[in-house]
Short mmCIF file of C-alpha atoms and ligand atoms in Angstrom, two decimals:
data_model
loop_
_atom_site.label_atom_id
_atom_site.label_comp_id
_atom_site.label_asym_id
_atom_site.label_seq_id
_atom_site.Cartn_x
_atom_site.Cartn_y
_atom_site.Cartn_z
CA MET N 1 37.77 -90.44 13.13
CA THR N 2 39.65 -93.37 14.69
CA TRP N 3 36.57 -95.53 14.18
CA PHE N 4 36.37 -94.71 10.46
CA LYS N 5 40.09 -95.15 10.01
CA ALA N 6 40.00 -98.48 11.84
CA LEU N 7 37.14 -99.67 9.68
CA ALA N 8 38.94 -98.57 6.51
CA VAL N 9 42.15 -100.41 7.47
CA PHE N 10 40.18 -103.50 8.50
CA GLY N 11 38.19 -103.46 5.23
CA GLN N 12 41.33 -103.07 3.14
CA GLU N 13 42.98 -106.05 4.88
CA LEU N 14 39.83 -108.11 4.53
CA ILE N 15 39.74 -107.53 0.77
CA THR N 16 43.47 -108.17 0.32
CA ASP N 17 43.81 -111.31 2.45
CA PRO N 18 40.55 -112.50 4.10
CA ARG N 19 41.74 -115.78 5.63
CA PRO N 20 43.86 -114.36 8.48
CA ILE N 21 41.26 -111.68 9.21
CA GLY N 22 38.45 -114.20 9.57
CA ALA N 23 35.77 -111.67 10.54
CA ALA N 24 33.40 -109.34 8.74
CA CYS N 25 34.26 -106.36 10.94
CA PRO N 26 36.17 -105.43 14.12
CA SER N 27 34.86 -106.82 17.42
CA SER N 28 31.95 -104.94 18.95
CA PRO N 29 32.36 -102.95 22.19
CA ARG N 30 30.19 -105.61 23.89
CA LEU N 31 32.53 -108.43 22.89
CA ALA N 32 35.58 -106.36 23.86
CA ARG N 33 34.07 -105.65 27.30
CA ARG N 34 33.27 -109.33 27.85
CA VAL N 35 36.87 -110.27 27.09
CA ALA N 36 38.08 -107.52 29.43
CA ARG N 37 35.76 -108.75 32.17
CA MET N 38 37.20 -112.24 31.84
CA VAL N 39 40.70 -110.83 32.25
CA GLY N 40 39.73 -108.64 35.20
CA ASN N 41 41.86 -106.07 36.88
CA SER N 42 44.72 -106.77 39.27
CA PRO N 43 48.23 -105.40 39.78
CA GLU N 44 49.41 -108.96 39.09
CA HIS N 45 48.06 -108.96 35.55
CA TYR N 46 50.34 -108.92 32.48
CA VAL N 47 48.52 -109.37 29.20
CA LEU N 48 49.69 -110.57 25.81
CA GLU N 49 47.18 -109.83 23.07
CA ILE N 50 47.46 -111.81 19.85
CA GLY N 51 45.85 -110.59 16.62
CA ALA N 52 45.18 -107.08 17.90
CA GLY N 53 43.86 -105.92 14.52
CA THR N 54 42.66 -102.33 14.66
CA GLY N 55 42.53 -102.32 18.46
CA SER N 56 38.91 -102.99 19.54
CA ILE N 57 39.97 -105.44 22.23
CA THR N 58 43.19 -103.54 23.01
CA SER N 59 41.18 -100.48 23.87
CA ALA N 60 38.94 -102.40 26.33
CA LEU N 61 41.95 -104.10 27.92
CA LEU N 62 43.54 -100.71 28.55
CA LYS N 63 40.32 -99.24 29.88
CA HIS N 64 39.39 -102.06 32.24
CA CYS N 65 42.36 -104.35 32.90
CA VAL N 66 45.95 -103.15 32.62
CA PRO N 67 47.99 -99.97 32.05
CA PRO N 68 49.95 -99.79 28.74
CA GLU N 69 53.23 -100.96 30.27
CA ARG N 70 51.67 -104.30 31.22
CA LEU N 71 50.22 -104.99 27.78
CA ILE N 72 51.98 -106.41 24.72
CA ALA N 73 50.08 -106.63 21.42
CA LEU N 74 51.06 -108.80 18.46
CA GLU N 75 49.69 -108.32 14.95
CA ARG N 76 50.83 -109.66 11.57
CA SER N 77 49.50 -106.88 9.34
CA ALA N 78 51.86 -103.92 8.88
CA SER N 79 49.05 -101.44 8.23
CA MET N 80 47.20 -102.55 11.37
CA VAL N 81 50.42 -102.27 13.37
CA ARG N 82 50.82 -98.66 12.17
CA LEU N 83 47.28 -97.88 13.28
CA LEU N 84 47.81 -99.55 16.67
CA GLN N 85 50.99 -97.51 17.18
CA GLN N 86 49.06 -94.31 16.46
CA ARG N 87 46.19 -95.28 18.76
CA PHE N 88 47.99 -96.71 21.79
CA GLN N 89 50.96 -94.80 23.15
CA GLY N 90 53.08 -96.81 25.53
CA VAL N 91 51.83 -100.26 24.51
CA ARG N 92 54.55 -102.56 23.20
CA ILE N 93 53.30 -103.48 19.72
CA ILE N 94 55.06 -106.25 17.85
CA GLU N 95 54.62 -106.96 14.16
CA GLY N 96 54.86 -110.64 13.30
CA ASP N 97 53.34 -114.08 12.98
CA ALA N 98 51.93 -115.87 16.03
CA CYS N 99 53.42 -119.10 14.64
CA GLU N 100 56.77 -117.74 15.87
CA LEU N 101 55.41 -116.18 19.03
CA THR N 102 58.10 -117.09 21.57
CA SER N 103 61.04 -116.29 19.32
CA LEU N 104 59.38 -113.03 18.23
CA LEU N 105 58.96 -111.99 21.85
CA ALA N 106 62.57 -112.88 22.58
CA ARG N 107 63.78 -110.95 19.50
CA SER N 108 61.69 -107.97 20.59
CA GLY N 109 63.47 -107.92 23.93
CA VAL N 110 60.66 -109.24 26.13
CA SER N 111 62.72 -111.16 28.63
CA ASP N 112 60.24 -111.92 31.39
CA LEU N 113 57.73 -114.17 29.66
CA GLY N 114 56.96 -115.87 32.98
CA ARG N 115 55.10 -112.73 34.01
CA ILE N 116 52.32 -113.22 31.47
CA THR N 117 49.07 -113.97 33.30
CA HIS N 118 46.67 -113.70 30.32
CA ILE N 119 46.92 -114.46 26.62
CA VAL N 120 44.03 -112.82 24.80
CA SER N 121 43.68 -114.27 21.33
CA SER N 122 41.51 -112.91 18.53
CA LEU N 123 43.11 -115.27 16.02
CA PRO N 124 40.60 -116.82 13.61
CA LEU N 125 41.83 -120.34 14.39
CA ARG N 126 39.04 -121.94 12.41
CA SER N 127 39.98 -120.19 9.18
CA LEU N 128 43.78 -120.55 9.47
CA GLN N 129 45.60 -123.57 7.96
CA PRO N 130 45.77 -126.62 10.30
CA ASP N 131 49.59 -126.56 10.38
CA GLN N 132 49.52 -122.88 11.40
CA VAL N 133 46.98 -123.65 14.13
CA GLN N 134 49.17 -126.46 15.43
CA LEU N 135 52.19 -124.16 15.61
CA ILE N 136 50.21 -121.39 17.28
CA THR N 137 48.62 -123.63 19.94
CA GLY N 138 52.09 -125.08 20.62
CA GLU N 139 53.44 -121.55 21.11
CA PHE N 140 50.61 -120.70 23.52
CA LEU N 141 51.39 -123.83 25.55
CA LYS N 142 55.05 -122.84 25.80
CA LEU N 143 54.00 -119.56 27.44
CA MET N 144 51.34 -120.95 29.73
CA LYS N 145 52.34 -121.49 33.34
CA GLN N 146 49.91 -122.69 36.00
CA ARG N 147 48.44 -119.27 36.56
CA THR N 148 48.16 -118.21 32.91
CA GLN N 149 44.71 -117.96 31.36
CA LEU N 150 44.10 -118.11 27.63
CA ILE N 151 41.05 -116.20 26.45
CA GLN N 152 39.89 -116.99 22.94
CA TYR N 153 36.72 -116.11 21.10
CA THR N 154 35.20 -117.88 18.13
CA TYR N 155 32.15 -117.58 15.93
CA ASN N 156 31.51 -121.30 16.34
CA LEU N 157 28.85 -120.92 19.01
CA ARG N 158 28.06 -124.59 19.25
CA HIS N 159 31.47 -126.15 19.74
CA GLY N 160 33.67 -123.23 20.77
CA SER N 161 37.44 -123.76 20.61
CA ARG N 162 37.71 -126.65 23.06
CA GLU N 163 38.89 -129.23 20.55
CA LEU N 164 41.77 -126.96 19.50
CA PHE N 165 43.02 -126.75 23.08
CA ASP N 166 42.59 -130.36 24.12
CA ARG N 167 45.56 -130.14 26.52
CA LEU N 168 43.92 -127.30 28.45
CA TYR N 169 40.97 -127.08 30.83
CA GLN N 170 38.05 -124.85 29.98
CA ARG N 171 37.47 -122.41 32.85
CA SER N 172 34.50 -120.46 31.49
CA SER N 173 32.44 -119.99 28.37
CA SER N 174 29.73 -117.54 27.36
CA VAL N 175 28.12 -116.11 24.23
CA VAL N 176 28.07 -112.46 23.22
CA TRP N 177 25.08 -111.93 20.96
CA LEU N 178 25.75 -108.26 20.25
CA ASN N 179 28.59 -108.86 17.84
CA LEU N 180 28.67 -109.46 14.11
CA PRO N 181 28.51 -112.44 14.06
CA PRO N 182 27.74 -113.48 17.67
CA ALA N 183 30.77 -114.97 19.39
CA ARG N 184 31.58 -117.52 22.09
CA VAL N 185 34.29 -116.36 24.49
CA GLU N 186 36.15 -119.02 26.44
CA ALA N 187 38.88 -119.05 29.06
CA PHE N 188 41.33 -121.97 29.29
CA SER N 189 44.12 -122.84 31.67
CA THR N 190 46.54 -125.65 32.38
CA VAL N 191 44.78 -126.53 35.64
CA PRO N 192 41.14 -127.47 36.23
CA ALA N 193 38.85 -124.92 37.85
CA THR N 194 38.76 -126.73 41.20
CA GLU N 195 42.53 -126.48 41.79
CA PRO N 196 43.76 -123.16 43.14
CA ARG N 197 46.10 -121.53 40.66
CA SER N 198 49.65 -121.20 41.91
CA GLY N 199 50.38 -117.76 43.27
CA SER N 200 46.68 -116.97 43.69
CA ARG N 201 47.16 -116.46 47.42
CA LYS N 202 50.29 -114.38 47.04
CA ARG N 203 49.93 -110.69 47.79
CA PRO N 204 50.42 -108.49 44.71
CA PRO N 205 53.52 -106.29 44.64
CA ALA N 206 52.96 -102.78 45.97
CA LYS N 207 53.92 -101.23 42.62
CA PRO N 208 53.83 -103.67 39.71
CA ALA N 209 56.79 -103.46 37.38
CA PRO N 210 56.20 -103.20 33.64
CA PHE N 211 57.26 -105.97 31.26
CA VAL N 212 61.04 -106.05 31.15
CA LEU N 213 62.37 -105.23 27.70
CA THR N 214 66.02 -105.60 26.83
CA GLY N 215 68.37 -105.40 23.86
CA GLY N 216 68.07 -101.79 22.74
CA THR N 217 64.36 -101.92 21.97
CA LYS N 218 62.41 -98.71 22.14
CA VAL N 219 60.62 -98.74 25.47
CA VAL N 220 57.90 -96.36 26.45
CA ASN N 221 56.80 -96.03 30.09
CA ALA N 222 59.20 -98.73 31.32
CA SER N 223 61.18 -98.41 34.52
CA PRO N 224 64.13 -100.54 35.68
CA ARG N 225 63.51 -104.05 36.95
CA HIS N 226 63.09 -104.36 40.73
C1 LIG Z 1 39.23 -111.48 13.79
S1 LIG Z 1 40.53 -110.29 13.56
C2 LIG Z 1 40.45 -109.55 15.17
C3 LIG Z 1 40.96 -108.15 15.22
C4 LIG Z 1 40.72 -107.43 16.55
N1 LIG Z 1 41.40 -108.07 17.66
C5 LIG Z 1 39.25 -107.33 16.86
O1 LIG Z 1 38.81 -108.04 17.77
O2 LIG Z 1 38.56 -106.55 16.19
C6 LIG Z 1 41.97 -111.33 13.63
C7 LIG Z 1 43.28 -110.60 13.66
O3 LIG Z 1 44.33 -111.57 13.81
C8 LIG Z 1 45.41 -111.22 12.94
N2 LIG Z 1 46.16 -112.45 12.63
C9 LIG Z 1 45.75 -113.50 11.89
N3 LIG Z 1 46.69 -114.44 11.82
C10 LIG Z 1 47.74 -114.00 12.54
C11 LIG Z 1 49.03 -114.54 12.86
N4 LIG Z 1 49.41 -115.73 12.41
N5 LIG Z 1 49.86 -113.80 13.63
C12 LIG Z 1 49.48 -112.59 14.11
N6 LIG Z 1 48.27 -112.02 13.86
C13 LIG Z 1 47.41 -112.71 13.07
C14 LIG Z 1 44.72 -110.62 11.72
O4 LIG Z 1 45.59 -109.82 10.96
C15 LIG Z 1 43.58 -109.85 12.38
O5 LIG Z 1 43.98 -108.55 12.70
#
């Protein structure tokens, strides 16, 4: 049922406004698992998903990487946001444009942006307008500390997304053939692979706190800051 509903919402959006969708259908389970594997699973992980769509990647992130209180999902389409809210209880879902990412997060009451360890982006950066892409990559950079990884997939198998993130280092890259179309998934960070990421030797907290949300926002599964 969810699968059919997701496909219907995705198809409707694709017909109405194809450019920001930038894909023929939602990501395959294989692509979603690859992204999740690149994120990994640790009590230190806090994930910000951009362009969550109908939730293919969201679902894999929740299954393999983080509990709902350590995941924030951003999506611009109101109908997709409604579907995400129905599908994923406890995940903070924000409706808005990634061009305004940092101010959107602040307005939504996410006060501890420094906690974000992974940005997972499904944005179709090759089909968006160049000025939008410039704003979005600038917003990503604002959020990226030394330990943050950006995971982005693209259907440009040959070149990937490297030229769009020329201020970042590519940490890994691989192709997922079982997707329509096949996709290249890449991880980027602000430090080269040889340098240890700051905090990588720190022990994780015994009980990780959820993202801290302030300002009267509706919070599910959140407990007070430690
Ligand atoms: C290729 S689809 C991926 C959907 C889903 N993550 C998946 O993998 O099936 C891209 C998604 O990014 C969203 N999107 C595009 N531009 C956006 C923007 N500027 N801000 C937020 N979301 C955006 C679209 O609405 C769409 O849901």
